[in-house]
Amino acid sequence: MFEVNIIASGSSGNCYIISDGKTKVMIDPGIPGNQIIKKTKHKVTECECCLVSHEHGDHVRGAGTISRYIPIAATPETLNEIQHKQLIMMSKTLKKNVHNVFNTLAIVPFEVKHNAIDPVGFHITSLEWLSSLVFVTDSQYLKYKFPERTKYMVIECNYDEEILTENVVYGKIKGWLADKIRANHYSVETLIKTLKTNTQVEKLWLIHNSTENLDIQSTIEQIQEVYKNDIYTYQKEMGNEDTNHKR
Ligand SMILES: [Zn+2]
Ligand SMILES: [Zn+2]
């Protein structure tokens, strides 16, 4: 019932469109606005708004351009940070921990653990279907058990601790940078814990994958030991840019 369209994903830029069949919202305009417009085939205005998780460049790069078409929706602190750097034409402020209603979607922004001013994830309920999707990018972990109706999960799967450690040992990445990643991003190991506390999930999208510190195939195998349902990833290298790739 929920559709997820990954426009871009990873540390070089993020952009997603979530739809319950009635209402579409964009999340994170993190690539140049003209690219978003091109990749969505000029359908930006079909979205009610563009939610923003936090102010880092890979999540807001195209905010100024997109705000000419649809409002940028974020918490007051995040909106303020974006406005320091970009001219935002239309905006809406989001309240945390309560429902912010956009047509048929009731969206609850909740706190996550990341090095930004006010980083949030989004719990999105379709008022049409009474089912929910949770969206989490850039977070060290999640402390929540989501309601039973949360069958859809779009979540960061950034690094594999074993590969990250190996990359430090072989000098491919500096130790301080590895520690920064560990303190701010989701590992495969932590993701597995989240799936164990949220056994109701039936459809899973893995986003914001690192190209250097993760091997997606072995990651999927590790996840499949605890989670037996559908897994989707973003496969840029396969030229499959605007569709989900089912594993
Ligand atoms: Zn990011
Ligand atoms: Zn970030």
PDB file of C-alpha atoms and ligand atoms in Angstrom:
ATOM      1  CA  MET A   1       0.000   0.000   0.000  1.00  0.00           C
ATOM      2  CA  PHE A   2       2.942   2.301   0.550  1.00  0.00           C
ATOM      3  CA  GLU A   3       5.159   2.962  -2.427  1.00  0.00           C
ATOM      4  CA  VAL A   4       8.735   4.121  -1.987  1.00  0.00           C
ATOM      5  CA  ASN A   5      10.599   5.747  -4.847  1.00  0.00           C
ATOM      6  CA  ILE A   6      14.301   6.238  -4.248  1.00  0.00           C
ATOM      7  CA  ILE A   7      15.543   9.183  -6.326  1.00  0.00           C
ATOM      8  CA  ALA A   8      19.003   9.190  -4.718  1.00  0.00           C
ATOM      9  CA  SER A   9      20.531   7.521  -1.667  1.00  0.00           C
ATOM     10  CA  GLY A  10      23.903   7.628   0.098  1.00  0.00           C
ATOM     11  CA  SER A  11      26.400  10.173   1.382  1.00  0.00           C
ATOM     12  CA  SER A  12      26.572  11.908  -2.007  1.00  0.00           C
ATOM     13  CA  GLY A  13      22.873  12.827  -1.862  1.00  0.00           C
ATOM     14  CA  ASN A  14      19.456  11.611  -0.798  1.00  0.00           C
ATOM     15  CA  CYS A  15      15.922  12.040  -2.070  1.00  0.00           C
ATOM     16  CA  TYR A  16      12.861   9.835  -1.621  1.00  0.00           C
ATOM     17  CA  ILE A  17       9.169   9.934  -2.518  1.00  0.00           C
ATOM     18  CA  ILE A  18       6.689   8.080  -0.314  1.00  0.00           C
ATOM     19  CA  SER A  19       3.089   7.514  -1.377  1.00  0.00           C
ATOM     20  CA  ASP A  20       0.060   5.742   0.090  1.00  0.00           C
ATOM     21  CA  GLY A  21      -1.642   5.790  -3.301  1.00  0.00           C
ATOM     22  CA  LYS A  22      -3.550   8.990  -2.445  1.00  0.00           C
ATOM     23  CA  THR A  23      -0.890  11.343  -1.108  1.00  0.00           C
ATOM     24  CA  LYS A  24       2.761  11.762  -2.013  1.00  0.00           C
ATOM     25  CA  VAL A  25       5.468  13.387   0.071  1.00  0.00           C
ATOM     26  CA  MET A  26       9.086  13.940  -0.816  1.00  0.00           C
ATOM     27  CA  ILE A  27      11.708  13.361   1.873  1.00  0.00           C
ATOM     28  CA  ASP A  28      15.103  15.143   1.763  1.00  0.00           C
ATOM     29  CA  PRO A  29      15.919  17.243  -1.328  1.00  0.00           C
ATOM     30  CA  GLY A  30      19.592  16.187  -1.074  1.00  0.00           C
ATOM     31  CA  ILE A  31      20.700  16.453  -4.703  1.00  0.00           C
ATOM     32  CA  PRO A  32      20.620  19.588  -6.903  1.00  0.00           C
ATOM     33  CA  GLY A  33      17.032  20.729  -7.491  1.00  0.00           C
ATOM     34  CA  ASN A  34      17.247  20.508 -11.287  1.00  0.00           C
ATOM     35  CA  GLN A  35      18.303  16.846 -10.976  1.00  0.00           C
ATOM     36  CA  ILE A  36      15.330  16.117  -8.696  1.00  0.00           C
ATOM     37  CA  ILE A  37      13.008  17.723 -11.231  1.00  0.00           C
ATOM     38  CA  LYS A  38      14.546  15.719 -14.079  1.00  0.00           C
ATOM     39  CA  LYS A  39      14.612  12.386 -12.212  1.00  0.00           C
ATOM     40  CA  THR A  40      11.000  12.755 -11.025  1.00  0.00           C
ATOM     41  CA  LYS A  41       9.979  13.634 -14.597  1.00  0.00           C
ATOM     42  CA  HIS A  42       8.694  17.049 -13.480  1.00  0.00           C
ATOM     43  CA  LYS A  43       6.283  15.516 -10.958  1.00  0.00           C
ATOM     44  CA  VAL A  44       7.548  17.429  -7.905  1.00  0.00           C
ATOM     45  CA  THR A  45       4.257  19.348  -7.592  1.00  0.00           C
ATOM     46  CA  GLU A  46       2.399  16.046  -7.116  1.00  0.00           C
ATOM     47  CA  CYS A  47       3.994  15.945  -3.644  1.00  0.00           C
ATOM     48  CA  GLU A  48       2.186  17.702  -0.785  1.00  0.00           C
ATOM     49  CA  CYS A  49       5.471  18.874   0.698  1.00  0.00           C
ATOM     50  CA  CYS A  50       9.122  17.988   1.082  1.00  0.00           C
ATOM     51  CA  LEU A  51       9.973  16.733   4.568  1.00  0.00           C
ATOM     52  CA  VAL A  52      13.551  17.280   5.749  1.00  0.00           C
ATOM     53  CA  SER A  53      15.221  14.930   8.259  1.00  0.00           C
ATOM     54  CA  HIS A  54      18.182  17.235   9.082  1.00  0.00           C
ATOM     55  CA  GLU A  55      20.270  20.043   7.605  1.00  0.00           C
ATOM     56  CA  HIS A  56      23.338  18.173   6.278  1.00  0.00           C
ATOM     57  CA  GLY A  57      24.197  18.914   2.644  1.00  0.00           C
ATOM     58  CA  ASP A  58      23.449  15.405   1.358  1.00  0.00           C
ATOM     59  CA  HIS A  59      19.850  15.898   2.614  1.00  0.00           C
ATOM     60  CA  VAL A  60      19.100  19.542   1.699  1.00  0.00           C
ATOM     61  CA  ARG A  61      21.183  20.469  -1.351  1.00  0.00           C
ATOM     62  CA  GLY A  62      18.147  21.112  -3.562  1.00  0.00           C
ATOM     63  CA  ALA A  63      15.899  22.676  -0.882  1.00  0.00           C
ATOM     64  CA  GLY A  64      15.924  26.213  -2.340  1.00  0.00           C
ATOM     65  CA  THR A  65      14.872  25.060  -5.806  1.00  0.00           C
ATOM     66  CA  ILE A  66      12.263  22.577  -4.549  1.00  0.00           C
ATOM     67  CA  SER A  67      10.745  25.233  -2.238  1.00  0.00           C
ATOM     68  CA  ARG A  68       9.593  27.163  -5.313  1.00  0.00           C
ATOM     69  CA  TYR A  69       7.245  24.266  -6.128  1.00  0.00           C
ATOM     70  CA  ILE A  70       6.258  22.698  -2.778  1.00  0.00           C
ATOM     71  CA  PRO A  71       6.789  23.714   0.878  1.00  0.00           C
ATOM     72  CA  ILE A  72       9.863  22.495   2.726  1.00  0.00           C
ATOM     73  CA  ALA A  73       8.535  20.914   5.923  1.00  0.00           C
ATOM     74  CA  ALA A  74      10.904  20.606   8.885  1.00  0.00           C
ATOM     75  CA  THR A  75      11.183  21.332  12.592  1.00  0.00           C
ATOM     76  CA  PRO A  76      11.782  25.051  13.395  1.00  0.00           C
ATOM     77  CA  GLU A  77      15.476  24.480  14.267  1.00  0.00           C
ATOM     78  CA  THR A  78      16.203  22.562  11.070  1.00  0.00           C
ATOM     79  CA  LEU A  79      14.309  25.061   8.924  1.00  0.00           C
ATOM     80  CA  ASN A  80      16.293  27.884  10.502  1.00  0.00           C
ATOM     81  CA  GLU A  81      19.604  26.120   9.693  1.00  0.00           C
ATOM     82  CA  ILE A  82      18.580  25.594   6.052  1.00  0.00           C
ATOM     83  CA  GLN A  83      17.526  29.237   5.729  1.00  0.00           C
ATOM     84  CA  HIS A  84      21.006  30.379   6.764  1.00  0.00           C
ATOM     85  CA  LYS A  85      22.350  28.964   3.529  1.00  0.00           C
ATOM     86  CA  GLN A  86      19.475  28.845   1.048  1.00  0.00           C
ATOM     87  CA  LEU A  87      16.559  31.012   0.046  1.00  0.00           C
ATOM     88  CA  ILE A  88      13.433  29.057   0.985  1.00  0.00           C
ATOM     89  CA  MET A  89      10.305  30.320  -0.765  1.00  0.00           C
ATOM     90  CA  MET A  90       7.637  28.075   0.804  1.00  0.00           C
ATOM     91  CA  SER A  91       7.930  26.302   4.136  1.00  0.00           C
ATOM     92  CA  LYS A  92       5.923  24.588   6.861  1.00  0.00           C
ATOM     93  CA  THR A  93       7.060  23.899  10.387  1.00  0.00           C
ATOM     94  CA  LEU A  94       6.649  20.403  11.764  1.00  0.00           C
ATOM     95  CA  LYS A  95       5.902  19.659  15.411  1.00  0.00           C
ATOM     96  CA  LYS A  96       7.758  16.725  16.920  1.00  0.00           C
ATOM     97  CA  ASN A  97       5.962  13.760  18.518  1.00  0.00           C
ATOM     98  CA  VAL A  98       2.511  14.755  17.259  1.00  0.00           C
ATOM     99  CA  HIS A  99       0.604  14.087  14.041  1.00  0.00           C
ATOM    100  CA  ASN A 100       1.216  16.639  11.283  1.00  0.00           C
ATOM    101  CA  VAL A 101      -1.492  15.935   8.711  1.00  0.00           C
ATOM    102  CA  PHE A 102      -0.902  16.262   4.965  1.00  0.00           C
ATOM    103  CA  ASN A 103      -4.056  15.125   3.161  1.00  0.00           C
ATOM    104  CA  THR A 104      -4.255  11.348   3.863  1.00  0.00           C
ATOM    105  CA  LEU A 105      -0.865  11.124   5.599  1.00  0.00           C
ATOM    106  CA  ALA A 106      -0.414  11.743   9.339  1.00  0.00           C
ATOM    107  CA  ILE A 107       3.286  12.302   9.974  1.00  0.00           C
ATOM    108  CA  VAL A 108       4.986  12.135  13.366  1.00  0.00           C
ATOM    109  CA  PRO A 109       8.592  13.391  13.428  1.00  0.00           C
ATOM    110  CA  PHE A 110      10.585  11.722  16.206  1.00  0.00           C
ATOM    111  CA  GLU A 111      14.087  12.253  17.557  1.00  0.00           C
ATOM    112  CA  VAL A 112      17.041  10.253  16.241  1.00  0.00           C
ATOM    113  CA  LYS A 113      20.727  10.163  17.257  1.00  0.00           C
ATOM    114  CA  HIS A 114      22.872  12.135  14.767  1.00  0.00           C
ATOM    115  CA  ASN A 115      25.272  15.109  14.754  1.00  0.00           C
ATOM    116  CA  ALA A 116      22.769  17.689  13.478  1.00  0.00           C
ATOM    117  CA  ILE A 117      20.767  20.493  15.140  1.00  0.00           C
ATOM    118  CA  ASP A 118      17.456  18.612  15.444  1.00  0.00           C
ATOM    119  CA  PRO A 119      17.585  15.348  13.459  1.00  0.00           C
ATOM    120  CA  VAL A 120      14.327  13.417  13.082  1.00  0.00           C
ATOM    121  CA  GLY A 121      12.862  10.265  11.605  1.00  0.00           C
ATOM    122  CA  PHE A 122       9.272  10.120  10.373  1.00  0.00           C
ATOM    123  CA  HIS A 123       6.474   7.764  11.375  1.00  0.00           C
ATOM    124  CA  ILE A 124       3.922   8.064   8.584  1.00  0.00           C
ATOM    125  CA  THR A 125       0.394   6.701   8.889  1.00  0.00           C
ATOM    126  CA  SER A 126      -1.967   6.452   5.952  1.00  0.00           C
ATOM    127  CA  LEU A 127      -5.395   7.624   7.091  1.00  0.00           C
ATOM    128  CA  GLU A 128      -6.711   5.841   4.021  1.00  0.00           C
ATOM    129  CA  TRP A 129      -5.378   2.381   4.949  1.00  0.00           C
ATOM    130  CA  LEU A 130      -4.481   2.780   8.640  1.00  0.00           C
ATOM    131  CA  SER A 131      -1.098   1.251   8.037  1.00  0.00           C
ATOM    132  CA  SER A 132       2.233   2.916   8.747  1.00  0.00           C
ATOM    133  CA  LEU A 133       5.707   3.367   7.387  1.00  0.00           C
ATOM    134  CA  VAL A 134       8.736   4.420   9.377  1.00  0.00           C
ATOM    135  CA  PHE A 135      11.538   6.389   7.709  1.00  0.00           C
ATOM    136  CA  VAL A 136      14.936   6.690   9.383  1.00  0.00           C
ATOM    137  CA  THR A 137      18.142   7.990   7.870  1.00  0.00           C
ATOM    138  CA  ASP A 138      21.382   9.091   9.552  1.00  0.00           C
ATOM    139  CA  SER A 139      21.011   7.765  13.089  1.00  0.00           C
ATOM    140  CA  GLN A 140      23.262   5.744  15.381  1.00  0.00           C
ATOM    141  CA  TYR A 141      20.329   3.720  16.684  1.00  0.00           C
ATOM    142  CA  LEU A 142      16.600   3.818  17.404  1.00  0.00           C
ATOM    143  CA  LYS A 143      15.111   3.316  20.828  1.00  0.00           C
ATOM    144  CA  TYR A 144      11.566   2.723  19.651  1.00  0.00           C
ATOM    145  CA  LYS A 145       9.246  -0.220  19.206  1.00  0.00           C
ATOM    146  CA  PHE A 146       6.767   1.030  16.618  1.00  0.00           C
ATOM    147  CA  PRO A 147       3.029   0.224  16.653  1.00  0.00           C
ATOM    148  CA  GLU A 148       1.885  -3.108  15.163  1.00  0.00           C
ATOM    149  CA  ARG A 149       0.520  -1.381  12.060  1.00  0.00           C
ATOM    150  CA  THR A 150       4.067  -0.296  11.108  1.00  0.00           C
ATOM    151  CA  LYS A 151       4.605  -2.896   8.376  1.00  0.00           C
ATOM    152  CA  TYR A 152       6.903  -0.739   6.208  1.00  0.00           C
ATOM    153  CA  MET A 153      10.398   0.331   7.185  1.00  0.00           C
ATOM    154  CA  VAL A 154      12.778   2.559   5.214  1.00  0.00           C
ATOM    155  CA  ILE A 155      15.997   2.675   7.197  1.00  0.00           C
ATOM    156  CA  GLU A 156      19.644   3.591   7.006  1.00  0.00           C
ATOM    157  CA  CYS A 157      22.058   0.680   6.704  1.00  0.00           C
ATOM    158  CA  ASN A 158      25.355   2.543   6.515  1.00  0.00           C
ATOM    159  CA  TYR A 159      28.271   0.339   7.525  1.00  0.00           C
ATOM    160  CA  ASP A 160      29.422  -3.088   8.588  1.00  0.00           C
ATOM    161  CA  GLU A 161      31.626  -2.914  11.714  1.00  0.00           C
ATOM    162  CA  GLU A 162      33.949  -5.630  10.400  1.00  0.00           C
ATOM    163  CA  ILE A 163      34.568  -3.844   7.080  1.00  0.00           C
ATOM    164  CA  LEU A 164      34.929  -0.448   8.781  1.00  0.00           C
ATOM    165  CA  THR A 165      37.543  -1.820  11.218  1.00  0.00           C
ATOM    166  CA  GLU A 166      39.389  -3.484   8.336  1.00  0.00           C
ATOM    167  CA  ASN A 167      39.401  -0.196   6.389  1.00  0.00           C
ATOM    168  CA  VAL A 168      40.982   1.563   9.391  1.00  0.00           C
ATOM    169  CA  VAL A 169      43.623  -1.187   9.750  1.00  0.00           C
ATOM    170  CA  TYR A 170      44.532  -0.937   6.049  1.00  0.00           C
ATOM    171  CA  GLY A 171      44.638   2.873   6.206  1.00  0.00           C
ATOM    172  CA  LYS A 172      41.733   3.312   3.792  1.00  0.00           C
ATOM    173  CA  ILE A 173      39.955   5.477   6.346  1.00  0.00           C
ATOM    174  CA  LYS A 174      41.221   7.526   9.308  1.00  0.00           C
ATOM    175  CA  GLY A 175      40.431   6.291  12.817  1.00  0.00           C
ATOM    176  CA  TRP A 176      38.697   9.536  13.851  1.00  0.00           C
ATOM    177  CA  LEU A 177      36.446   9.396  10.805  1.00  0.00           C
ATOM    178  CA  ALA A 178      35.507   5.784  11.570  1.00  0.00           C
ATOM    179  CA  ASP A 179      34.584   6.867  15.117  1.00  0.00           C
ATOM    180  CA  LYS A 180      32.452   9.694  13.739  1.00  0.00           C
ATOM    181  CA  ILE A 181      30.625   7.199  11.523  1.00  0.00           C
ATOM    182  CA  ARG A 182      30.085   4.854  14.493  1.00  0.00           C
ATOM    183  CA  ALA A 183      28.617   7.686  16.607  1.00  0.00           C
ATOM    184  CA  ASN A 184      26.205   8.947  13.942  1.00  0.00           C
ATOM    185  CA  HIS A 185      25.187   6.189  11.552  1.00  0.00           C
ATOM    186  CA  TYR A 186      23.431   2.852  11.536  1.00  0.00           C
ATOM    187  CA  SER A 187      25.499  -0.341  11.382  1.00  0.00           C
ATOM    188  CA  VAL A 188      24.223  -3.687  10.098  1.00  0.00           C
ATOM    189  CA  GLU A 189      24.507  -5.033  13.657  1.00  0.00           C
ATOM    190  CA  THR A 190      22.315  -2.239  15.090  1.00  0.00           C
ATOM    191  CA  LEU A 191      19.834  -2.626  12.251  1.00  0.00           C
ATOM    192  CA  ILE A 192      19.448  -6.307  13.118  1.00  0.00           C
ATOM    193  CA  LYS A 193      18.600  -5.297  16.722  1.00  0.00           C
ATOM    194  CA  THR A 194      15.973  -2.845  15.429  1.00  0.00           C
ATOM    195  CA  LEU A 195      14.415  -5.587  13.294  1.00  0.00           C
ATOM    196  CA  LYS A 196      14.343  -7.942  16.288  1.00  0.00           C
ATOM    197  CA  THR A 197      12.342  -5.365  18.294  1.00  0.00           C
ATOM    198  CA  ASN A 198      10.076  -4.601  15.332  1.00  0.00           C
ATOM    199  CA  THR A 199       9.064  -8.058  14.148  1.00  0.00           C
ATOM    200  CA  GLN A 200       5.868  -6.677  12.595  1.00  0.00           C
ATOM    201  CA  VAL A 201       7.813  -5.230   9.612  1.00  0.00           C
ATOM    202  CA  GLU A 202       6.945  -6.878   6.298  1.00  0.00           C
ATOM    203  CA  LYS A 203       8.676  -4.650   3.762  1.00  0.00           C
ATOM    204  CA  LEU A 204      12.142  -3.240   4.269  1.00  0.00           C
ATOM    205  CA  TRP A 205      14.188  -0.694   2.279  1.00  0.00           C
ATOM    206  CA  LEU A 206      17.880  -0.284   3.085  1.00  0.00           C
ATOM    207  CA  ILE A 207      19.058   3.265   2.393  1.00  0.00           C
ATOM    208  CA  HIS A 208      22.127   5.505   2.847  1.00  0.00           C
ATOM    209  CA  ASN A 209      24.463   2.523   2.255  1.00  0.00           C
ATOM    210  CA  SER A 210      28.185   3.286   2.317  1.00  0.00           C
ATOM    211  CA  THR A 211      30.053   2.183  -0.798  1.00  0.00           C
ATOM    212  CA  GLU A 212      33.341   1.641   1.098  1.00  0.00           C
ATOM    213  CA  ASN A 213      32.263   0.342   4.501  1.00  0.00           C
ATOM    214  CA  LEU A 214      29.504  -2.088   3.515  1.00  0.00           C
ATOM    215  CA  ASP A 215      29.063  -5.093   1.273  1.00  0.00           C
ATOM    216  CA  ILE A 216      25.389  -5.095   0.362  1.00  0.00           C
ATOM    217  CA  GLN A 217      25.210  -8.781  -0.582  1.00  0.00           C
ATOM    218  CA  SER A 218      26.675 -10.065   2.693  1.00  0.00           C
ATOM    219  CA  THR A 219      24.556  -7.491   4.567  1.00  0.00           C
ATOM    220  CA  ILE A 220      21.386  -8.916   3.039  1.00  0.00           C
ATOM    221  CA  GLU A 221      22.474 -12.431   3.987  1.00  0.00           C
ATOM    222  CA  GLN A 222      23.063 -11.341   7.611  1.00  0.00           C
ATOM    223  CA  ILE A 223      19.685  -9.601   7.767  1.00  0.00           C
ATOM    224  CA  GLN A 224      17.882 -12.574   6.265  1.00  0.00           C
ATOM    225  CA  GLU A 225      18.933 -14.687   9.249  1.00  0.00           C
ATOM    226  CA  VAL A 226      16.548 -12.679  11.446  1.00  0.00           C
ATOM    227  CA  TYR A 227      14.138 -11.159   8.932  1.00  0.00           C
ATOM    228  CA  LYS A 228      12.395 -13.290   6.318  1.00  0.00           C
ATOM    229  CA  ASN A 229      10.304 -10.777   4.367  1.00  0.00           C
ATOM    230  CA  ASP A 230      10.991  -8.515   1.367  1.00  0.00           C
ATOM    231  CA  ILE A 231      14.152  -6.376   1.207  1.00  0.00           C
ATOM    232  CA  TYR A 232      14.695  -3.534  -1.280  1.00  0.00           C
ATOM    233  CA  THR A 233      17.850  -1.584  -2.037  1.00  0.00           C
ATOM    234  CA  TYR A 234      18.906   1.245  -4.307  1.00  0.00           C
ATOM    235  CA  GLN A 235      20.933   0.020  -7.272  1.00  0.00           C
ATOM    236  CA  LYS A 236      22.482   2.999  -8.963  1.00  0.00           C
ATOM    237  CA  GLU A 237      25.216   1.010 -10.670  1.00  0.00           C
ATOM    238  CA  MET A 238      22.628  -1.121 -12.450  1.00  0.00           C
ATOM    239  CA  GLY A 239      21.129   1.924 -14.113  1.00  0.00           C
ATOM    240  CA  ASN A 240      18.024   1.213 -12.098  1.00  0.00           C
ATOM    241  CA  GLU A 241      17.947   4.665 -10.649  1.00  0.00           C
ATOM    242  CA  ASP A 242      14.300   5.355 -10.134  1.00  0.00           C
ATOM    243  CA  THR A 243      13.027   1.975  -9.147  1.00  0.00           C
ATOM    244  CA  ASN A 244      13.420  -0.162  -6.076  1.00  0.00           C
ATOM    245  CA  HIS A 245      15.530  -3.234  -6.489  1.00  0.00           C
ATOM    246  CA  LYS A 246      14.054  -6.278  -4.804  1.00  0.00           C
ATOM    247  CA  ARG A 247      16.410  -8.823  -3.228  1.00  0.00           C
TER     248      ARG A 247
HETATM  249 ZN    ZN B   1      23.446  11.679   5.247  1.00  0.00          ZN
HETATM  250 ZN    ZN B   2      23.714  13.623   8.262  1.00  0.00          ZN
END
